[in-house]
PDB file of C-alpha atoms in Angstrom:
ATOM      1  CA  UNK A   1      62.184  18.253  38.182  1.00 53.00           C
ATOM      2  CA  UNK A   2      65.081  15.843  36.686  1.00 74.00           C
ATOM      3  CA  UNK A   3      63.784  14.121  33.937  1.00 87.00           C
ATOM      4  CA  UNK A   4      65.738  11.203  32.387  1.00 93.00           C
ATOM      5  CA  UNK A   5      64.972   9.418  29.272  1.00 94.00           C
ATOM      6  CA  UNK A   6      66.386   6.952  27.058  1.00 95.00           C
ATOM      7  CA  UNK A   7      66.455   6.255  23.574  1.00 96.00           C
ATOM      8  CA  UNK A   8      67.827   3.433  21.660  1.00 97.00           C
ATOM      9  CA  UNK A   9      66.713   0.440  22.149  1.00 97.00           C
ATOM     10  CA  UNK A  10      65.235  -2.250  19.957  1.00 97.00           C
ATOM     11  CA  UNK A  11      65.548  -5.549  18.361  1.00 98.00           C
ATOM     12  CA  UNK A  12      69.022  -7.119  17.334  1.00 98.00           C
ATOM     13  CA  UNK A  13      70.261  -9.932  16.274  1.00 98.00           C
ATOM     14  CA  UNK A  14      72.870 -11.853  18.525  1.00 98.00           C
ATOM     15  CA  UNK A  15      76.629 -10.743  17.760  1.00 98.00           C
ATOM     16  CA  UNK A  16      75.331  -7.521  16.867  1.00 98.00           C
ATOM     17  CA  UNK A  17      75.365  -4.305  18.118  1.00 98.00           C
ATOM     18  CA  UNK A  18      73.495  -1.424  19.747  1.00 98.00           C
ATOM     19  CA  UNK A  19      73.592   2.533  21.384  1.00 98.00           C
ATOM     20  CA  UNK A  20      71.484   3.660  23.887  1.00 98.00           C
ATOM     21  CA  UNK A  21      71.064   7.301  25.128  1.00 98.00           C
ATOM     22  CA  UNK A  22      70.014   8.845  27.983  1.00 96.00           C
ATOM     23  CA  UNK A  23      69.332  13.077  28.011  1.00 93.00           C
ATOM     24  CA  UNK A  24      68.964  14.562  31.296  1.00 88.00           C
ATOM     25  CA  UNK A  25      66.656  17.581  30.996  1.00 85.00           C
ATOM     26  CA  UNK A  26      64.534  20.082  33.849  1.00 72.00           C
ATOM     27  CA  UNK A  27      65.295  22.875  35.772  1.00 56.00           C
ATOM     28  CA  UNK A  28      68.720  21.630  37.606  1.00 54.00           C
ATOM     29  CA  UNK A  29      70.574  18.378  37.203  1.00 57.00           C
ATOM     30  CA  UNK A  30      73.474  17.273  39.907  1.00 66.00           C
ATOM     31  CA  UNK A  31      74.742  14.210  39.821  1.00 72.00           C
ATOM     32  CA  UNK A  32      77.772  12.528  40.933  1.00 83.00           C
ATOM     33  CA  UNK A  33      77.581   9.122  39.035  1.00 90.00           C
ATOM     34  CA  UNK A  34      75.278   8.551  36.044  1.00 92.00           C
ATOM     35  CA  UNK A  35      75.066   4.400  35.324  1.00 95.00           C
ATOM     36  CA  UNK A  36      72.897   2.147  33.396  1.00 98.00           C
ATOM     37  CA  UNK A  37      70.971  -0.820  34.925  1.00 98.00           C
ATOM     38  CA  UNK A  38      68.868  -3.783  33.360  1.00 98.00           C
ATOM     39  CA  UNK A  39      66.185  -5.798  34.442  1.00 97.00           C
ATOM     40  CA  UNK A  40      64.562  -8.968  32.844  1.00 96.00           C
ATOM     41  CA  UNK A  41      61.656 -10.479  34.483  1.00 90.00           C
ATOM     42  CA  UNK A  42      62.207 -12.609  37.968  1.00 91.00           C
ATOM     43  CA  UNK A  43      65.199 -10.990  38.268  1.00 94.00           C
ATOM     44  CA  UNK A  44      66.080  -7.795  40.310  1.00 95.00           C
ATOM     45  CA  UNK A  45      67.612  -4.790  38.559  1.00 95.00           C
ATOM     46  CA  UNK A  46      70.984  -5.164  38.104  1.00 96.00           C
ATOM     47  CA  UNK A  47      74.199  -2.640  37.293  1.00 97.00           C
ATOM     48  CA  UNK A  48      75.258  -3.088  34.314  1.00 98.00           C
ATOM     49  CA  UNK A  49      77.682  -0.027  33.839  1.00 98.00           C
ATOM     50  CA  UNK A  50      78.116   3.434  35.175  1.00 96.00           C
ATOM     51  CA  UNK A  51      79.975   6.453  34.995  1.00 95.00           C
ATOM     52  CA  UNK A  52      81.872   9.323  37.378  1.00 91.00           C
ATOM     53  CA  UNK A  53      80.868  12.601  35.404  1.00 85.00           C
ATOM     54  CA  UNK A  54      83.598  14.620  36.524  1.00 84.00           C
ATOM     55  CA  UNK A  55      86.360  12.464  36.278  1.00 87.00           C
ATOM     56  CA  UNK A  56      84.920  10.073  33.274  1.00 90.00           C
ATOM     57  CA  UNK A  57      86.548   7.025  35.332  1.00 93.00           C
ATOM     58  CA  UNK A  58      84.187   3.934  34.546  1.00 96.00           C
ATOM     59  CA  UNK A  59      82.915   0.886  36.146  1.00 96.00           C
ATOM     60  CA  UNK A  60      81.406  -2.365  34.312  1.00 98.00           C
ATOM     61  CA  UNK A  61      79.482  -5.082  35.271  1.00 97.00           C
ATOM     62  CA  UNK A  62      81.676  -8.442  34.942  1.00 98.00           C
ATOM     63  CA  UNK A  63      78.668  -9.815  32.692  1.00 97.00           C
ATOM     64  CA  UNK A  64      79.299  -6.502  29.988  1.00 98.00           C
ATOM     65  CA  UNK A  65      82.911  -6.151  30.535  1.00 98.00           C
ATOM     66  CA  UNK A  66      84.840  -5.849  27.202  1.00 98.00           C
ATOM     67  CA  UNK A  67      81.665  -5.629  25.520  1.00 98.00           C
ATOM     68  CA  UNK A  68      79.679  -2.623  26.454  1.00 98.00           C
ATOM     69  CA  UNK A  69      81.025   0.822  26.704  1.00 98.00           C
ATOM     70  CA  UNK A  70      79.732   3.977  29.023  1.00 98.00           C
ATOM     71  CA  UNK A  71      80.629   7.669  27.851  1.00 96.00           C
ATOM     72  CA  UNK A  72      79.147  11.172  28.391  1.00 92.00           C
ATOM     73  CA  UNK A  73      78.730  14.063  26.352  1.00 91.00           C
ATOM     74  CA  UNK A  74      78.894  16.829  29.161  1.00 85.00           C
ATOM     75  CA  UNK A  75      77.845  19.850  27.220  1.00 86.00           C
ATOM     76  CA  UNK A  76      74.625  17.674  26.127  1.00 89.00           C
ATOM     77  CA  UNK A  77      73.849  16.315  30.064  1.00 88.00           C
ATOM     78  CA  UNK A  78      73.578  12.728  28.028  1.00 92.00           C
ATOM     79  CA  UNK A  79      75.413   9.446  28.592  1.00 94.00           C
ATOM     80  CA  UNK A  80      75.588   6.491  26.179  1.00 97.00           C
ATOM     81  CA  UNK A  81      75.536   3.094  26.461  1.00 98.00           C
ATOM     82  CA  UNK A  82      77.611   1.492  23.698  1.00 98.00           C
ATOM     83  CA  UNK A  83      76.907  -2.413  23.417  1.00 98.00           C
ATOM     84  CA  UNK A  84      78.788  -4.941  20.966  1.00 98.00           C
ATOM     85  CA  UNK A  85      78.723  -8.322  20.710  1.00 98.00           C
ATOM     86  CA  UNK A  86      74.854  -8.627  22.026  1.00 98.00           C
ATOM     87  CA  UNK A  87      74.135 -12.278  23.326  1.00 98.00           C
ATOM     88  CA  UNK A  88      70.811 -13.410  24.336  1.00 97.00           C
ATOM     89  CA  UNK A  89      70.924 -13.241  27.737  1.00 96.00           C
ATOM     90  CA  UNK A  90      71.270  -9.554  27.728  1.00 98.00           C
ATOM     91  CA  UNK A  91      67.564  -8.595  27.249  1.00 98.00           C
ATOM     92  CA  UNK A  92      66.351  -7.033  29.392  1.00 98.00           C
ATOM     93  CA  UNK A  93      64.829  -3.173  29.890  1.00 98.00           C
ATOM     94  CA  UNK A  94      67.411  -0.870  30.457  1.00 98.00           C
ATOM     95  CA  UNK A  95      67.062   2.244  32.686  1.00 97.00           C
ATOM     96  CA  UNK A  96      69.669   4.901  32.926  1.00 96.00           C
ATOM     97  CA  UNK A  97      70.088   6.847  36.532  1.00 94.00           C
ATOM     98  CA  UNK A  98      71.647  10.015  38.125  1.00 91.00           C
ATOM     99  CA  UNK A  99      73.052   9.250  41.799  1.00 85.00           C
ATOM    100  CA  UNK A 100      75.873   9.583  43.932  1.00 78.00           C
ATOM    101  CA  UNK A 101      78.827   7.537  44.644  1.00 78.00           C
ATOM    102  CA  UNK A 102      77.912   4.124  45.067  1.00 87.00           C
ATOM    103  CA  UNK A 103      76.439   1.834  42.453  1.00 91.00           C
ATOM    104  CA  UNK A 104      73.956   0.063  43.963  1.00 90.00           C
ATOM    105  CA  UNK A 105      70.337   1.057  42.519  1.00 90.00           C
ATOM    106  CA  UNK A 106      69.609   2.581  45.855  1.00 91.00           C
ATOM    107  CA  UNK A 107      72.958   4.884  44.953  1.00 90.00           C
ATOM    108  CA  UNK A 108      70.710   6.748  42.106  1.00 90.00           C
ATOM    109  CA  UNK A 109      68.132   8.974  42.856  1.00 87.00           C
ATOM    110  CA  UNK A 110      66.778   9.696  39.470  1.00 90.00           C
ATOM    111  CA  UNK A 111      65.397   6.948  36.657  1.00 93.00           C
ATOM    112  CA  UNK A 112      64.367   7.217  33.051  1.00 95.00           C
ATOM    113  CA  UNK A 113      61.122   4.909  31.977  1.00 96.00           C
ATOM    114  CA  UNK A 114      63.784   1.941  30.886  1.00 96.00           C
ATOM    115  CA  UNK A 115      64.205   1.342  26.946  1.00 97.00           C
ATOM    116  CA  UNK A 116      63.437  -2.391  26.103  1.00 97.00           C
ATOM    117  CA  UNK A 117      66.735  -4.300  24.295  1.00 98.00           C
ATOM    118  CA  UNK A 118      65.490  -7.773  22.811  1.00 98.00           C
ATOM    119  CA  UNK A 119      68.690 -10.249  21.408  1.00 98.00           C
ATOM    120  CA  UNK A 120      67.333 -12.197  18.987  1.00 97.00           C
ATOM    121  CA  UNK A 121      69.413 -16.021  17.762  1.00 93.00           C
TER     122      UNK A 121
END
């Protein structure tokens, strides 16, 4: 009855820059950690960032670090997914997830349908 879905995500050129959203909607939403993951094909899904929404602390993926920046509107149950300096390597479809304290994808209980990001050179 949680429903997750993104928004966002598109074609960009390399060096450039994109915002993904994620809006939590349904009856009742509790969640410890919200986080964003990616997943290209062959490879498994991967963290890429995540958020604790009480406290706001943050954690990044090494790959992202200094590039891509996790926040959270509280009041609108959405989290973004703020990405500069796009290089190729980071397409891939990104999903957005409610869990609890880990940040592992088996951490996260609830998944949006994934938003595809495409880098372009």
């Amino acid at each position: 009855q949680v429903q997750l879905v993104e928004s966002g995500g598109g074609l960009v050129q390399a060096g450039g820059s994109l915002r993904l959203s994620c809006t939590a909607s349904g009856r009742t939403f509790s969640a410890y950690s919200m986080g964003w993951f990616r997943q290209s094909p062959g490879k498994e899904r991967e963290f890429v960032a995540g958020i604790r929404w009480a406290s706001g602390s943050r954690a990044y993926a090494e790959a992202v670090k200094g590039r891509f920046t996790i926040s959270r509107d509280s009041a609108k149950n959405t989290v973004y997914l703020q990405m500069s300096s796009l290089k190729i390597e980071d397409t891939a479809v990104y999903y957005c997830a409610a869990g609890s304290a880990g940040w592992a994808p088996a951490d996260f209980r609830s998944w949006g349908q994934g938003t595809q990001v495409t880098v372009s050179s």
